[in-house]
Each structure stands twice: as C-alpha cells, then as structure tokens.
C-alpha positions as a Python dict, from the first residue, in 0.01 Angstrom:
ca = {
    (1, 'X'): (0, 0, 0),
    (2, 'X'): (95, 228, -284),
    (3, 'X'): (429, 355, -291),
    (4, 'X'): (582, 629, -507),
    (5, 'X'): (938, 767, -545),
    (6, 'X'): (1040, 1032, -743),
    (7, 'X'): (1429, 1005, -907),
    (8, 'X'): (1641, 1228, -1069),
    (9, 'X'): (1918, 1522, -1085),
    (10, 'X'): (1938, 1716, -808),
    (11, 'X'): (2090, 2009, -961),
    (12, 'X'): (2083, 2110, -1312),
    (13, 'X'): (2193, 2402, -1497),
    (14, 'X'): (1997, 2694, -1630),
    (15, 'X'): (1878, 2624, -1995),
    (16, 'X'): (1892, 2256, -1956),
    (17, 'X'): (1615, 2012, -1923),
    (18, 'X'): (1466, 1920, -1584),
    (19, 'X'): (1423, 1522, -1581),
    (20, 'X'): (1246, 1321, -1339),
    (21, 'X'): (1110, 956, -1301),
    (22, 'X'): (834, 851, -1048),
    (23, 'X'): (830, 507, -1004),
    (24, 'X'): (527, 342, -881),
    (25, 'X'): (505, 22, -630),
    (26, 'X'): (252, -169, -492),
    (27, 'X'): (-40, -106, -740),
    (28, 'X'): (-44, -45, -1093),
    (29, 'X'): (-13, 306, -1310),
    (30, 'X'): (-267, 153, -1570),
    (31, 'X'): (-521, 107, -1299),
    (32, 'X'): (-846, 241, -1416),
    (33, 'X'): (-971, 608, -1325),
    (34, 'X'): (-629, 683, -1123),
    (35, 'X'): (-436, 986, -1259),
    (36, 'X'): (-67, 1033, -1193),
    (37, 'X'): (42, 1406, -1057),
    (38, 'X'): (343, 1614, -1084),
    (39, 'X'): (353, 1862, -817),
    (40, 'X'): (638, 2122, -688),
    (41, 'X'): (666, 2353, -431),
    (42, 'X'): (920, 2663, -435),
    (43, 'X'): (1115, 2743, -137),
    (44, 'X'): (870, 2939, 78),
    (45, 'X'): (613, 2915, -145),
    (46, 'X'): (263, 2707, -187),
    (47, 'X'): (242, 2364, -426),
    (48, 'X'): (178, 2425, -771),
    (49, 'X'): (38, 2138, -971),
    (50, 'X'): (203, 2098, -1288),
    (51, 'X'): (25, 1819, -1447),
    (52, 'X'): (-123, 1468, -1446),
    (53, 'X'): (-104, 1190, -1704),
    (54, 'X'): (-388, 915, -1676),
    (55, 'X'): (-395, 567, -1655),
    (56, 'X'): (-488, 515, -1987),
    (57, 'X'): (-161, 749, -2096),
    (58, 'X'): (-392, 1102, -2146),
    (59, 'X'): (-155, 1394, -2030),
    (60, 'X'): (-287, 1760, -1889),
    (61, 'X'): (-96, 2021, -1791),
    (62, 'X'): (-73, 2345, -1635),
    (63, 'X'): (-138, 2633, -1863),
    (64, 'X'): (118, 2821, -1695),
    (65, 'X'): (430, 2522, -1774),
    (66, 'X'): (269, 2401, -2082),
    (67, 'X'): (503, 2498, -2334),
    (68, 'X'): (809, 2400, -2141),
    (69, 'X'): (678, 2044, -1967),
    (70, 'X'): (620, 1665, -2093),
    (71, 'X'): (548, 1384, -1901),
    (72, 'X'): (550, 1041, -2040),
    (73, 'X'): (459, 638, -1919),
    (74, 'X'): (583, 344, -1937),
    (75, 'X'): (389, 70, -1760),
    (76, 'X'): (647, -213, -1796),
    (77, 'X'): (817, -6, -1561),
    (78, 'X'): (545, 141, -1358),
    (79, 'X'): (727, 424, -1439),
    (80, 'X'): (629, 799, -1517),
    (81, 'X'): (827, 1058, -1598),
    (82, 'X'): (829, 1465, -1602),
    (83, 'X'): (1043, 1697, -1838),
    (84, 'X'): (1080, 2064, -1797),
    (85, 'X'): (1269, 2230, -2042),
    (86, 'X'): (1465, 2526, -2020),
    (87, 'X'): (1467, 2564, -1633),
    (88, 'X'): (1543, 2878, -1442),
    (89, 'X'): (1611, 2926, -1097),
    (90, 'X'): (1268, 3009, -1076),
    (91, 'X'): (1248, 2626, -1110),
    (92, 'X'): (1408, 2546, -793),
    (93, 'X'): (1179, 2320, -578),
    (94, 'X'): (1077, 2020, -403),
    (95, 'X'): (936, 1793, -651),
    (96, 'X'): (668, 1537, -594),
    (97, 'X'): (464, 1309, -791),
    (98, 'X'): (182, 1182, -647),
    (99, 'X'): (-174, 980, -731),
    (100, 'X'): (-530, 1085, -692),
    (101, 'X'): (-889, 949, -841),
    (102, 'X'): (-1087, 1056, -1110),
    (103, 'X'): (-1476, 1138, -1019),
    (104, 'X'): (-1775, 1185, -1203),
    (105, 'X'): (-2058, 1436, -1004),
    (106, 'X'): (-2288, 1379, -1239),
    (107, 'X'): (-2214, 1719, -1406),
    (108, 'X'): (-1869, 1691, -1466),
    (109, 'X'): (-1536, 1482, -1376),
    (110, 'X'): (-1284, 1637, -1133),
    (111, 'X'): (-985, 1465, -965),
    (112, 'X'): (-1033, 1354, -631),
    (113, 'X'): (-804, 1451, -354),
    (114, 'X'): (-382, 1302, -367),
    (115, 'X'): (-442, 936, -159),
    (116, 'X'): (-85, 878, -239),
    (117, 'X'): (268, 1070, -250),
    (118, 'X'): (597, 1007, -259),
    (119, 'X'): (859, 1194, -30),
    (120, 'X'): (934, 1440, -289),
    (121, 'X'): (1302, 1551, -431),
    (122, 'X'): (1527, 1885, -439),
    (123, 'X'): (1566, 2012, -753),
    (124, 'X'): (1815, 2294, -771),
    (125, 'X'): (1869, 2490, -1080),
    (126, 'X'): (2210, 2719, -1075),
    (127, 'X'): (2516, 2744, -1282),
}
C-alpha cells in the first residue's frame, strides 16, 4: 500500500516562504504515468489543487499560485516537495499531497482521480 506524509512548519510568518516535504512509502515517485499532487483546503472552504509534478520530474501548476509556488523531487528520497513564497493569511490551510494516474482517452490525457493521500498538515500563516 502507498503511503504519503506531508512534513513541515506549522506556522510561518507573512512574507516568508511556505515549505513542505511529502514523503512517499510503499511504491515509488518515479513510477511511470503517476503524478504527484499538492492540494490545500482553506478553513471553510473547498480543495484547491495547486499543482502536480510527474514521475518523470515535469511540474504544472495552478495559474492562480504560479508565480509564487515550486515544487521539486528527489527520488533517492522518495521525496517531493512544495514552496510557496510570500504567504498571506490567505494561505492558511490544510495541506495535502496526494497521487493520482495519468490517462490517455484517445483525444487527450487527463489525470485520473487521487488513489492515494496522505493525512494532510495545518499550515498557519500569522505574525
């Protein structure tokens, strides 16, 4: 079974840079046609994806955090990691990473849905 657990600060200070690591257990981050998810959820508010970065090290991100986010790999850790940069409180969430498959329809590739998450983490941004 796959496990994931995300790592990092729990509180960080406007202006600073938002840091987290996902580490990956029981299967591989360089498997082929898996994609590796950041996704966070404000309090009392739906998940926003932020981005994915694939197994061959390809990133994508949100349009919307693009400027401010960059995620990284390193698979002699099964490690991958997200960085926000100057975070808001806006910021404040619950932080997951989490896996999903990449499809082809025979039109076009699409992700498949998340098979895999890990618990998620607080991330509080305040002075």
């Amino acid at each position: 079974q796959v496990q994931l657990q995300e790592s990092g600060p729990g509180l960080v200070k406007p202006s600073q840079t938002l840091s987290l690591t996902c580490t990956v257990s029981g299967g591989s981050i360089t498997t082929n046609q898996y994609y590796w998810s950041w996704i966070r959820q404000p309090p009392g508010k739906g998940l926003e994806w932020m981005g994915a970065i694939s197994y061959s090290g390809t990133t994508y991100y949100s349009p919307a955090l693009k400027s401010r986010t960059s995620f990284s790999s390193d698979a002699s850790k099964n490690q991958f990691t997200l960085q926000l940069s100057s975070v808001t409180p806006e910021d404040t969430a619950v932080y997951y990473c989490a896996r999903a498959p990449l499809y082809y329809s025979g039109r076009d590739y699409y992700l498949g849905e998340f098979d895999y998450w890990g618990q998620g983490t607080q991330v509080t941004v305040s002075s």
